[in-house]
Amino acid sequence: MSWRVRQAGAADAAALSLVASATFLETFAGVLAGNDIVAHCAANNDPRKFIAWANDPLGAVTVAEVENGFAPVGYAVLTDPDLPVQPGPADIELKRIYTLSLMHGTGLGPALMEAAVEDAARLGRTRILLGVYGKNLRAHSFYKRQGFQVIGERQFLVGSTLHDDVVFARDI
């Protein structure tokens, strides 16, 4: 299946909201409590959030689409850091990076990461930070292959349950 990666804008907010909830549910169904997943998605994937991120001159949003019909199948969001580590003045947070599982193994994940790195460099940033669920070993492996190293931990609220996360960083 062929795909494309492009800069997202405010007009993509509804599609980004949909793929955000779909990828979160797909990633964590059977891992996290269903009611917590639904509450998390309702609170964190509102299209208005994606509009704000897309309009933020200090961040970037990327959408991945299949070329046949341009349905959204992944996305990435860069924002100012909001992690429990001391950020440097040129740090940026990869707040989200997800693809639907049907895209796993197609090279889309690395392409989204490459776009995030290019956007971070364009924004004058020199290091990317990210937080990931502590038990998501597939994601840990992906981030390590992309040059990230563990620099800390945090607790992350999903619905009403706190989970242990790992904080990674990578120089650009």
XYZ file of C-alpha atoms in Angstrom:
172
model
C 0.000 0.000 0.000
C 1.463 3.344 -1.003
C 1.226 6.387 1.223
C 2.326 9.980 1.521
C 3.393 12.179 4.426
C 2.606 15.880 4.422
C 2.381 18.891 6.704
C -1.084 19.075 8.265
C -3.135 22.216 8.708
C -6.218 23.237 10.638
C -8.420 21.833 7.848
C -7.080 18.352 8.713
C -8.261 18.506 12.340
C -11.277 16.207 11.978
C -9.233 13.559 10.151
C -6.421 13.826 12.705
C -8.899 13.480 15.571
C -10.334 10.340 14.005
C -6.979 8.677 13.345
C -5.742 9.701 16.823
C -8.606 7.887 18.523
C -8.394 4.902 16.180
C -4.651 4.436 16.675
C -4.856 4.886 20.441
C -7.662 2.340 20.703
C -5.868 -0.069 18.387
C -2.579 0.292 20.282
C -3.962 -0.075 23.789
C -7.098 -2.267 23.529
C -6.467 -5.247 25.779
C -3.648 -3.371 27.540
C -5.479 -0.484 29.203
C -9.028 -0.449 30.573
C -11.575 0.208 27.817
C -13.392 2.941 29.735
C -10.040 4.683 30.347
C -9.209 4.523 26.623
C -12.578 6.024 25.695
C -12.259 8.786 28.311
C -8.690 9.543 27.223
C -9.655 9.785 23.550
C -12.665 11.997 24.302
C -10.538 14.369 26.376
C -7.389 14.438 24.231
C -8.393 13.974 20.604
C -10.849 16.818 20.116
C -10.376 18.455 16.688
C -9.861 21.821 18.425
C -6.669 20.461 19.963
C -5.361 19.575 16.493
C -6.326 23.008 15.170
C -4.320 24.634 17.970
C -1.314 22.406 17.299
C -1.497 22.989 13.530
C -1.667 26.766 14.054
C 1.210 26.878 16.562
C 4.259 28.450 14.858
C 6.531 26.744 17.421
C 5.319 23.226 16.562
C 4.385 21.031 13.636
C 1.759 18.443 12.731
C 2.255 15.810 10.056
C -0.416 13.564 8.580
C 0.150 10.278 6.752
C -2.369 9.240 4.135
C -2.796 6.313 1.770
C -2.376 7.589 -1.769
C -5.528 5.880 -3.031
C -8.245 8.144 -1.602
C -6.027 9.975 0.929
C -7.534 8.351 4.032
C -5.508 9.251 7.148
C -3.483 6.340 8.558
C -0.973 8.045 10.843
C 0.254 11.320 12.243
C 2.897 13.069 14.335
C 2.727 16.171 16.559
C 5.655 18.320 17.744
C 5.057 20.820 20.591
C 6.892 22.671 23.316
C 8.045 20.124 25.926
C 5.683 19.198 28.742
C 7.621 16.374 30.389
C 9.080 15.910 33.892
C 12.655 16.421 32.707
C 14.588 19.657 32.530
C 14.224 20.728 28.891
C 16.988 22.563 27.133
C 16.239 25.850 25.375
C 16.220 24.148 21.971
C 14.216 21.022 22.929
C 10.914 20.041 21.354
C 8.547 17.242 22.322
C 7.289 14.626 19.919
C 3.925 14.645 21.672
C 2.459 11.951 19.423
C 3.462 9.616 16.632
C 1.106 6.812 15.624
C 0.212 4.704 12.604
C -2.618 2.261 12.120
C -1.378 -1.324 12.396
C -2.173 -1.992 8.735
C 0.739 0.351 7.983
C 3.263 -1.434 10.231
C 6.195 -2.716 8.226
C 5.610 -0.317 5.302
C 8.244 2.238 6.329
C 5.606 4.779 7.322
C 6.728 4.991 10.977
C 10.322 5.869 10.020
C 9.003 8.346 7.422
C 6.893 10.105 10.060
C 9.935 10.209 12.347
C 12.080 11.622 9.545
C 9.463 14.327 8.929
C 9.421 15.132 12.669
C 13.207 15.422 12.765
C 13.175 17.684 9.685
C 10.428 19.847 11.207
C 12.303 20.107 14.506
C 15.463 21.193 12.689
C 13.472 23.718 10.610
C 12.116 25.132 13.884
C 15.674 25.577 15.196
C 15.446 22.753 17.722
C 18.396 20.486 18.532
C 16.838 17.704 20.609
C 13.571 15.772 20.491
C 11.962 14.453 23.685
C 9.083 11.997 23.947
C 7.176 10.003 26.536
C 5.944 6.470 25.903
C 4.003 3.887 27.891
C 6.522 1.903 29.918
C 5.189 -1.476 28.767
C 4.936 -0.593 25.066
C 8.060 -2.524 24.124
C 7.302 -2.321 20.393
C 7.456 1.480 20.616
C 10.589 1.371 22.786
C 12.314 -0.745 20.154
C 11.226 1.628 17.380
C 12.490 4.701 19.231
C 15.833 3.053 19.996
C 16.243 2.184 16.296
C 15.578 5.873 15.575
C 18.451 6.928 17.867
C 16.533 7.737 21.059
C 17.832 6.954 24.543
C 16.003 6.792 27.881
C 16.536 9.920 29.999
C 13.789 9.665 32.591
C 10.380 8.474 33.699
C 6.956 9.971 34.306
C 3.489 8.947 35.299
C 0.787 9.484 32.688
C -2.931 9.597 33.347
C -5.135 7.609 30.957
C -8.760 8.029 31.944
C -8.629 7.574 35.710
C -5.539 5.340 35.878
C -1.920 6.438 36.289
C 0.601 4.523 34.188
C 4.388 4.496 34.270
C 6.005 5.948 31.168
C 9.551 6.240 29.930
C 10.985 9.528 28.620
C 13.317 9.294 25.628
C 15.527 11.918 23.941
C 17.458 12.184 20.707
C 19.798 14.851 19.426
C 19.104 16.150 15.938
